[in-house]
Amino acid sequence: MGVLYEDVVVIRHAEKPGDPTVITVNCPDKTGLGCDLCRVILLFGLSISRGDFSTDGKWCYIVFWVVDKPTTRWHLLQKRLLEVCPSYFSTSDIDYYRPENQQPKEPDVFLMKFWCSCDRKGLLHDVTEVLFMLELTIKRVKVSTTPDGRVMFLFFVTDSRELLHTKRRQEETINYLTAALGGIILSCEIDLAGPEFTACSQGAPFLPSEITEDIFSLELPNGRPSGFLSFNPVSVTMDNTLSPSHTVVQILCQDHKGLIYDIMRTLKDYNIQVSYGRFYASSKGSCEVELFIMQADGRKVIDPSKQNALRSRLRMELLRPLRVGVVSRGPDTELLVANPVELSGRGRPLVFYDITLAFKILNTCIFSVEIGRHMIHGREWEVYRILLDEGECCSLPRKKVEEGVRNRLMGWE
């Protein structure tokens, strides 16, 4: 008999307050599995304090120690982790997983359009929180405020449950929004998105020239310019003498939310396989990572140019996993947040959620929002452009806005 469905992902809750919850994954291996699992954990807002994983190239065993949250929906987390595990066929006739040759279809994109009678601090985050709770993934957003104070929201979303085409699911969504927003919601419509989604996805035709070179630079600087997220140096060493069959990568850096995901997505994009790894985040904010890796052909990373490219990219992704900047947009103030998109086409989870939460904590209103994707320096970026309310931006220094958003995104609050 093979491994049963319930044995693939096991969640063991902490026995006493303050202890981590332990997540164990035991399934067939694939390149990028660590990235996919870490992304799901990050999507649920959990921080990984420790990890250990090993594989023989066919089967893997992974253990995550995560910091517990009282609001975590553990059963749903288990379900989402199972969905990214590769197919397994037991010796019985029961198929517990989707066959590998049956690739999941692209989810339908829906347009949610609704009006609110007035704006208020934290309104956008309240909407975002409802959609997150309903497992509606925000693909694009356009928010604007009319001269008479009304607010129009355009959310392009996909449904993890694939039920948003049904009347019942739409009514559930509208009811949750109405309950969260009170009496200020005027109307709400949910329809399958058409050509307007493609138009919105392209974002603005250009970005301000003063930010493209600094924020989107892929070069490592001599010093630490403004906008770099790590205050401590990042050490990445690669050694081919410690193992007969693997290149050993050792990383020392400052911890931040999603750090393991940032490492794993970089290795996945480079088609690097991790045979063994362990990582530990201390209570003082530092993180130690050791990985035994090989190329897709099963060989060590010997070529000096490949080593340098991988080392530089890892350092860059740990120094600047996200790009944050505040710039002038004519007479107004605009916040820009950008994150690199995986080669698989997925952006970093919860970025918009954390941005809107930061603005709610800062007690600052948002006038308009645009989210789009741009190809810059041969790489795809997901760019969030947030125009601050004209009356509010003068009361809060730009540096405080930038630091507040950055700290929330990095888990340094």
Short mmCIF file of C-alpha atoms in Angstrom, two decimals:
data_model
loop_
_atom_site.label_atom_id
_atom_site.label_comp_id
_atom_site.label_asym_id
_atom_site.label_seq_id
_atom_site.Cartn_x
_atom_site.Cartn_y
_atom_site.Cartn_z
CA MET A 1 0.00 0.00 0.00
CA GLY A 2 1.10 3.54 -0.63
CA VAL A 3 1.03 6.56 1.60
CA LEU A 4 -2.54 7.53 2.41
CA TYR A 5 -3.99 10.94 1.71
CA GLU A 6 -3.99 11.98 5.37
CA ASP A 7 -0.34 10.94 5.82
CA VAL A 8 1.05 13.27 3.15
CA VAL A 9 0.61 16.50 5.14
CA VAL A 10 0.46 16.18 8.92
CA ILE A 11 0.00 19.19 11.21
CA ARG A 12 0.94 18.74 14.88
CA HIS A 13 -0.20 21.65 17.01
CA ALA A 14 1.86 23.17 19.80
CA GLU A 15 1.43 21.51 23.17
CA LYS A 16 1.87 24.75 25.10
CA PRO A 17 1.66 28.49 24.30
CA GLY A 18 4.75 29.83 22.60
CA ASP A 19 5.77 26.53 21.04
CA PRO A 20 5.74 26.24 17.23
CA THR A 21 3.28 24.18 15.23
CA VAL A 22 5.02 21.42 13.25
CA ILE A 23 4.03 20.73 9.64
CA THR A 24 5.33 17.50 8.09
CA VAL A 25 5.17 16.78 4.34
CA ASN A 26 5.95 13.29 3.03
CA CYS A 27 5.42 12.93 -0.73
CA PRO A 28 7.07 12.40 -4.15
CA ASP A 29 9.66 15.03 -5.01
CA LYS A 30 9.76 17.61 -7.79
CA THR A 31 11.95 20.58 -8.58
CA GLY A 32 10.43 23.63 -6.89
CA LEU A 33 8.35 21.74 -4.35
CA GLY A 34 9.99 23.62 -1.47
CA CYS A 35 9.09 26.93 -3.14
CA ASP A 36 5.48 25.89 -3.66
CA LEU A 37 5.07 24.73 -0.06
CA CYS A 38 6.70 27.85 1.38
CA ARG A 39 4.46 30.01 -0.79
CA VAL A 40 1.33 28.37 0.63
CA ILE A 41 2.60 28.83 4.19
CA LEU A 42 3.33 32.49 3.45
CA LEU A 43 -0.12 32.87 1.89
CA PHE A 44 -1.65 31.90 5.24
CA GLY A 45 0.43 34.55 7.00
CA LEU A 46 2.65 32.10 8.89
CA SER A 47 6.37 32.55 9.59
CA ILE A 48 8.77 29.61 9.37
CA SER A 49 11.11 29.57 12.36
CA ARG A 50 12.90 26.35 11.48
CA GLY A 51 12.97 23.80 8.68
CA ASP A 52 14.50 20.49 7.71
CA PHE A 53 14.11 18.61 4.45
CA SER A 54 15.72 15.78 2.53
CA THR A 55 15.12 13.86 -0.68
CA ASP A 56 16.62 11.02 -2.68
CA GLY A 57 15.39 12.62 -5.90
CA LYS A 58 12.20 10.61 -5.95
CA TRP A 59 10.69 11.00 -2.49
CA CYS A 60 11.04 13.83 0.00
CA TYR A 61 10.46 14.43 3.66
CA ILE A 62 10.02 18.02 4.83
CA VAL A 63 9.39 19.46 8.28
CA PHE A 64 8.44 23.09 8.98
CA TRP A 65 8.22 24.65 12.42
CA VAL A 66 5.88 27.64 12.09
CA VAL A 67 4.84 30.42 14.46
CA ASP A 68 1.21 29.82 15.41
CA LYS A 69 -1.57 32.35 14.81
CA PRO A 70 -4.98 32.11 16.54
CA THR A 71 -6.82 32.86 13.29
CA THR A 72 -5.10 30.20 11.17
CA ARG A 73 -7.50 27.85 9.38
CA TRP A 74 -5.40 24.72 9.75
CA HIS A 75 -7.70 22.35 7.89
CA LEU A 76 -7.72 24.69 4.89
CA LEU A 77 -3.93 25.09 5.08
CA GLN A 78 -3.55 21.31 5.00
CA LYS A 79 -5.79 21.13 1.95
CA ARG A 80 -3.82 23.80 0.09
CA LEU A 81 -0.50 22.13 0.91
CA LEU A 82 -1.81 18.84 -0.42
CA GLU A 83 -2.75 20.50 -3.69
CA VAL A 84 0.88 21.42 -4.49
CA CYS A 85 2.27 17.96 -3.66
CA PRO A 86 3.05 15.86 -6.75
CA SER A 87 0.85 12.98 -7.78
CA TYR A 88 1.18 9.68 -5.99
CA PHE A 89 -0.37 6.39 -7.15
CA SER A 90 -0.64 3.77 -4.44
CA THR A 91 -0.57 0.06 -5.29
CA SER A 92 -4.29 0.03 -4.68
CA ASP A 93 -6.77 1.21 -7.25
CA ILE A 94 -7.53 4.40 -5.31
CA ASP A 95 -6.17 7.59 -6.87
CA TYR A 96 -5.73 10.27 -4.27
CA TYR A 97 -4.21 12.88 -6.55
CA ARG A 98 -4.66 14.39 -9.95
CA PRO A 99 -2.53 12.61 -12.58
CA GLU A 100 0.48 14.62 -13.72
CA ASN A 101 -0.65 14.67 -17.34
CA GLN A 102 -3.87 16.37 -16.30
CA GLN A 103 -2.65 19.91 -15.75
CA PRO A 104 -5.03 22.22 -13.86
CA LYS A 105 -6.75 24.72 -16.12
CA GLU A 106 -6.24 28.42 -15.69
CA PRO A 107 -8.86 29.74 -13.23
CA ASP A 108 -11.57 32.04 -14.52
CA VAL A 109 -11.10 35.72 -13.72
CA PHE A 110 -14.08 37.64 -12.37
CA LEU A 111 -14.66 41.37 -12.14
CA MET A 112 -16.09 42.64 -8.89
CA LYS A 113 -17.38 46.19 -9.29
CA PHE A 114 -18.90 48.05 -6.41
CA TRP A 115 -19.46 51.58 -5.15
CA CYS A 116 -19.23 53.01 -1.66
CA SER A 117 -20.93 56.24 -0.62
CA CYS A 118 -17.83 57.59 1.13
CA ASP A 119 -14.21 56.87 1.89
CA ARG A 120 -12.72 56.21 5.31
CA LYS A 121 -9.38 55.19 6.73
CA GLY A 122 -8.84 51.44 6.44
CA LEU A 123 -11.69 50.93 3.95
CA LEU A 124 -9.52 49.29 1.30
CA HIS A 125 -7.94 46.92 3.81
CA ASP A 126 -11.35 45.92 5.16
CA VAL A 127 -12.38 44.93 1.62
CA THR A 128 -9.09 43.10 1.05
CA GLU A 129 -9.48 41.20 4.33
CA VAL A 130 -12.95 39.97 3.33
CA LEU A 131 -11.68 38.73 -0.04
CA PHE A 132 -8.73 37.01 1.63
CA MET A 133 -11.02 35.24 4.09
CA LEU A 134 -13.22 34.07 1.20
CA GLU A 135 -10.14 32.73 -0.65
CA LEU A 136 -10.61 35.13 -3.53
CA THR A 137 -7.20 35.89 -5.01
CA ILE A 138 -6.76 39.48 -6.13
CA LYS A 139 -5.17 39.62 -9.57
CA ARG A 140 -5.66 43.30 -10.33
CA VAL A 141 -7.18 46.28 -8.55
CA LYS A 142 -8.28 49.71 -9.62
CA VAL A 143 -9.65 52.06 -6.98
CA SER A 144 -10.61 55.66 -7.54
CA THR A 145 -12.39 58.41 -5.60
CA THR A 146 -14.85 60.71 -7.36
CA PRO A 147 -15.02 64.47 -6.67
CA ASP A 148 -18.18 63.98 -4.61
CA GLY A 149 -16.37 61.55 -2.28
CA ARG A 150 -17.74 58.24 -3.58
CA VAL A 151 -15.33 55.36 -4.09
CA MET A 152 -15.35 52.92 -7.01
CA PHE A 153 -13.65 49.53 -6.60
CA LEU A 154 -12.70 47.26 -9.49
CA PHE A 155 -11.29 43.95 -8.27
CA PHE A 156 -10.23 41.28 -10.75
CA VAL A 157 -10.20 38.06 -8.74
CA THR A 158 -9.98 34.30 -9.07
CA ASP A 159 -11.73 31.87 -6.75
CA SER A 160 -9.66 29.13 -5.10
CA ARG A 161 -12.90 27.19 -4.63
CA GLU A 162 -13.90 27.68 -8.31
CA LEU A 163 -17.48 28.56 -7.37
CA LEU A 164 -17.71 32.29 -8.07
CA HIS A 165 -19.74 31.61 -11.23
CA THR A 166 -22.58 30.33 -9.03
CA LYS A 167 -25.31 32.55 -7.65
CA ARG A 168 -24.83 31.18 -4.13
CA ARG A 169 -21.11 32.00 -4.03
CA GLN A 170 -21.73 35.50 -5.42
CA GLU A 171 -24.43 36.16 -2.85
CA GLU A 172 -22.11 34.92 -0.09
CA THR A 173 -19.38 37.32 -1.25
CA ILE A 174 -21.73 40.30 -1.44
CA ASN A 175 -23.20 39.51 1.99
CA TYR A 176 -19.75 39.37 3.59
CA LEU A 177 -18.77 42.67 1.98
CA THR A 178 -22.00 44.32 3.10
CA ALA A 179 -21.52 43.09 6.67
CA ALA A 180 -17.91 44.34 6.77
CA LEU A 181 -18.59 47.75 5.21
CA GLY A 182 -21.87 48.51 6.90
CA GLY A 183 -24.30 50.83 5.17
CA ILE A 184 -21.82 52.60 2.91
CA ILE A 185 -21.87 50.04 0.09
CA LEU A 186 -24.20 51.27 -2.66
CA SER A 187 -24.04 48.48 -5.22
CA CYS A 188 -22.03 45.38 -6.07
CA GLU A 189 -21.81 43.35 -9.28
CA ILE A 190 -19.81 40.20 -10.01
CA ASP A 191 -19.31 39.07 -13.61
CA LEU A 192 -16.87 37.02 -15.62
CA ALA A 193 -14.09 39.36 -16.72
CA GLY A 194 -13.77 40.21 -20.38
CA PRO A 195 -11.20 42.13 -22.45
CA GLU A 196 -11.01 44.80 -19.75
CA PHE A 197 -8.92 42.40 -17.62
CA THR A 198 -6.20 42.23 -20.29
CA ALA A 199 -6.20 46.01 -20.58
CA CYS A 200 -5.94 46.43 -16.83
CA SER A 201 -3.24 43.78 -16.54
CA GLN A 202 -0.81 45.79 -18.63
CA GLY A 203 -0.68 48.55 -16.04
CA ALA A 204 0.33 52.09 -16.94
CA PRO A 205 2.25 52.36 -20.22
CA PHE A 206 5.33 53.65 -18.40
CA LEU A 207 6.74 54.13 -14.94
CA PRO A 208 8.42 57.28 -13.63
CA SER A 209 11.95 57.39 -15.00
CA GLU A 210 13.43 58.42 -11.66
CA ILE A 211 12.51 55.09 -10.08
CA THR A 212 13.09 52.53 -12.81
CA GLU A 213 16.87 52.52 -12.52
CA ASP A 214 17.04 52.51 -8.72
CA ILE A 215 14.08 50.40 -7.64
CA PHE A 216 14.36 47.82 -10.42
CA SER A 217 18.13 47.54 -10.58
CA LEU A 218 19.43 43.97 -10.58
CA GLU A 219 22.98 45.00 -9.74
CA LEU A 220 24.45 44.66 -6.26
CA PRO A 221 25.62 48.07 -4.98
CA ASN A 222 28.88 48.85 -3.22
CA GLY A 223 27.02 50.20 -0.22
CA ARG A 224 23.43 49.96 0.97
CA PRO A 225 21.38 52.66 -0.75
CA SER A 226 17.98 53.74 0.44
CA GLY A 227 15.32 51.19 -0.39
CA PHE A 228 17.36 48.13 0.51
CA LEU A 229 15.45 46.09 3.01
CA SER A 230 18.22 44.32 4.89
CA PHE A 231 20.17 46.34 7.44
CA ASN A 232 22.76 43.60 7.95
CA PRO A 233 25.12 42.10 5.38
CA VAL A 234 24.05 38.98 3.53
CA SER A 235 26.62 36.19 3.28
CA VAL A 236 26.21 33.53 0.57
CA THR A 237 29.00 30.98 0.19
CA MET A 238 29.21 28.00 -2.17
CA ASP A 239 31.53 25.04 -1.60
CA ASN A 240 32.13 21.95 -3.74
CA THR A 241 34.59 20.23 -1.36
CA LEU A 242 32.21 19.39 1.49
CA SER A 243 30.14 16.84 -0.44
CA PRO A 244 31.09 14.36 -3.16
CA SER A 245 27.88 14.91 -5.13
CA HIS A 246 26.44 18.28 -4.09
CA THR A 247 27.32 21.95 -3.99
CA VAL A 248 26.84 23.23 -0.44
CA VAL A 249 25.29 26.68 -0.10
CA GLN A 250 25.51 28.44 3.24
CA ILE A 251 23.55 31.64 3.90
CA LEU A 252 23.72 34.01 6.86
CA CYS A 253 21.33 36.97 6.81
CA GLN A 254 18.71 38.97 8.64
CA ASP A 255 15.35 37.22 8.91
CA HIS A 256 12.23 38.59 7.24
CA LYS A 257 8.77 37.32 6.43
CA GLY A 258 8.93 34.95 3.48
CA LEU A 259 12.70 34.55 3.60
CA ILE A 260 12.67 30.81 2.90
CA TYR A 261 10.19 31.39 0.08
CA ASP A 262 12.55 33.99 -1.44
CA ILE A 263 15.42 31.50 -1.39
CA MET A 264 13.35 28.65 -2.79
CA ARG A 265 11.73 30.68 -5.58
CA THR A 266 15.18 31.81 -6.71
CA LEU A 267 16.45 28.21 -6.82
CA LYS A 268 13.29 27.12 -8.63
CA ASP A 269 13.74 29.81 -11.29
CA TYR A 270 17.32 28.59 -11.79
CA ASN A 271 16.05 24.97 -12.02
CA ILE A 272 18.19 23.98 -9.06
CA GLN A 273 17.30 20.87 -7.03
CA VAL A 274 17.74 20.82 -3.26
CA SER A 275 18.61 17.36 -1.90
CA TYR A 276 19.00 18.32 1.71
CA GLY A 277 18.55 21.52 3.64
CA ARG A 278 18.02 23.02 7.04
CA PHE A 279 17.36 26.52 8.25
CA TYR A 280 16.91 28.24 11.55
CA ALA A 281 15.72 31.73 12.50
CA SER A 282 16.86 32.95 15.91
CA SER A 283 14.83 35.12 18.25
CA LYS A 284 17.38 37.90 17.65
CA GLY A 285 16.38 38.20 13.98
CA SER A 286 19.21 36.34 12.26
CA CYS A 287 18.80 33.34 9.97
CA GLU A 288 21.14 30.48 9.08
CA VAL A 289 20.53 28.32 6.00
CA GLU A 290 22.48 25.33 4.67
CA LEU A 291 21.50 23.68 1.39
CA PHE A 292 22.93 20.74 -0.57
CA ILE A 293 22.05 21.46 -4.19
CA MET A 294 22.61 20.13 -7.69
CA GLN A 295 21.72 21.14 -11.22
CA ALA A 296 18.85 19.58 -13.13
CA ASP A 297 21.33 17.18 -14.75
CA GLY A 298 22.31 15.83 -11.32
CA ARG A 299 25.73 17.50 -11.26
CA LYS A 300 27.33 20.02 -8.95
CA VAL A 301 27.37 23.71 -9.82
CA ILE A 302 31.01 23.81 -11.01
CA ASP A 303 31.02 26.58 -13.63
CA PRO A 304 32.33 29.78 -11.92
CA SER A 305 30.02 31.98 -13.99
CA LYS A 306 26.97 29.95 -12.91
CA GLN A 307 28.13 30.07 -9.32
CA ASN A 308 28.56 33.84 -9.44
CA ALA A 309 25.18 34.34 -11.11
CA LEU A 310 23.37 32.21 -8.55
CA ARG A 311 25.25 33.72 -5.62
CA SER A 312 24.56 37.27 -6.79
CA ARG A 313 20.87 36.58 -7.39
CA LEU A 314 20.46 34.99 -3.95
CA ARG A 315 22.13 37.98 -2.29
CA MET A 316 19.97 40.40 -4.27
CA GLU A 317 16.74 38.56 -3.44
CA LEU A 318 17.61 38.59 0.26
CA LEU A 319 18.66 42.24 0.24
CA ARG A 320 15.71 43.35 -1.87
CA PRO A 321 12.93 40.75 -1.99
CA LEU A 322 10.56 43.64 -2.55
CA ARG A 323 11.19 47.12 -3.87
CA VAL A 324 9.59 50.00 -1.97
CA GLY A 325 9.78 53.70 -2.80
CA VAL A 326 7.87 56.95 -2.44
CA VAL A 327 7.99 59.34 -5.40
CA SER A 328 6.27 62.45 -6.66
CA ARG A 329 3.49 62.06 -9.19
CA GLY A 330 2.99 65.62 -10.29
CA PRO A 331 1.84 67.50 -7.20
CA ASP A 332 0.84 64.27 -5.48
CA THR A 333 2.70 61.57 -3.54
CA GLU A 334 2.81 58.00 -4.80
CA LEU A 335 4.00 54.82 -3.11
CA LEU A 336 5.43 52.12 -5.36
CA VAL A 337 5.91 48.52 -4.30
CA ALA A 338 7.27 45.96 -6.74
CA ASN A 339 8.02 42.27 -6.43
CA PRO A 340 9.56 39.95 -9.01
CA VAL A 341 7.20 37.41 -10.57
CA GLU A 342 8.20 33.74 -10.56
CA LEU A 343 8.90 32.20 -13.96
CA SER A 344 5.74 30.20 -13.32
CA GLY A 345 3.83 33.50 -13.49
CA ARG A 346 2.91 33.78 -9.81
CA GLY A 347 3.56 36.88 -7.76
CA ARG A 348 4.36 37.07 -4.08
CA PRO A 349 1.29 36.40 -1.89
CA LEU A 350 -0.30 38.89 0.52
CA VAL A 351 1.58 41.95 -0.77
CA PHE A 352 -1.56 44.01 -1.32
CA TYR A 353 -3.01 42.77 1.98
CA ASP A 354 0.07 43.98 3.88
CA ILE A 355 0.19 47.32 2.03
CA THR A 356 -3.42 48.16 2.87
CA LEU A 357 -2.93 47.01 6.48
CA ALA A 358 0.09 49.30 6.80
CA PHE A 359 -1.95 52.28 5.58
CA LYS A 360 -4.74 51.42 8.03
CA ILE A 361 -2.24 51.34 10.90
CA LEU A 362 -0.69 54.60 9.69
CA ASN A 363 -4.20 56.10 9.74
CA THR A 364 -3.75 57.30 6.16
CA CYS A 365 -6.26 57.26 3.31
CA ILE A 366 -5.57 55.93 -0.19
CA PHE A 367 -6.87 57.96 -3.12
CA SER A 368 -6.32 55.45 -5.93
CA VAL A 369 -4.60 52.15 -6.63
CA GLU A 370 -3.24 50.54 -9.78
CA ILE A 371 -1.72 47.06 -10.02
CA GLY A 372 -0.06 45.90 -13.20
CA ARG A 373 2.80 43.83 -14.55
CA HIS A 374 5.83 45.25 -16.35
CA MET A 375 8.82 43.73 -18.13
CA ILE A 376 11.87 45.64 -16.85
CA HIS A 377 15.49 44.60 -17.41
CA GLY A 378 14.23 41.37 -18.98
CA ARG A 379 12.29 40.40 -15.88
CA GLU A 380 8.58 40.53 -15.06
CA TRP A 381 7.51 42.61 -12.08
CA GLU A 382 4.22 43.03 -10.28
CA VAL A 383 3.95 46.74 -9.51
CA TYR A 384 1.62 48.35 -7.00
CA ARG A 385 1.08 52.10 -7.44
CA ILE A 386 -0.74 53.74 -4.54
CA LEU A 387 -1.64 57.41 -4.77
CA LEU A 388 -2.01 58.92 -1.32
CA ASP A 389 -4.99 61.07 -0.46
CA GLU A 390 -3.96 64.67 -1.14
CA GLY A 391 -5.17 65.85 2.23
CA GLU A 392 -3.36 63.09 4.06
CA CYS A 393 0.02 62.93 2.39
CA CYS A 394 1.04 66.32 3.76
CA SER A 395 0.42 65.24 7.37
CA LEU A 396 2.68 62.18 7.22
CA PRO A 397 6.34 62.35 6.17
CA ARG A 398 7.26 60.31 3.11
CA LYS A 399 9.92 58.42 5.03
CA LYS A 400 7.39 57.31 7.64
CA VAL A 401 5.03 56.03 4.93
CA GLU A 402 7.83 54.11 3.23
CA GLU A 403 9.14 52.63 6.47
CA GLY A 404 5.66 51.69 7.68
CA VAL A 405 4.85 49.78 4.51
CA ARG A 406 8.29 48.16 4.28
CA ASN A 407 8.26 46.98 7.89
CA ARG A 408 4.80 45.46 7.47
CA LEU A 409 5.80 43.64 4.28
CA MET A 410 8.94 42.27 5.91
CA GLY A 411 7.34 41.31 9.20
CA TRP A 412 9.43 43.83 11.14
CA GLU A 413 6.50 45.58 12.75
#
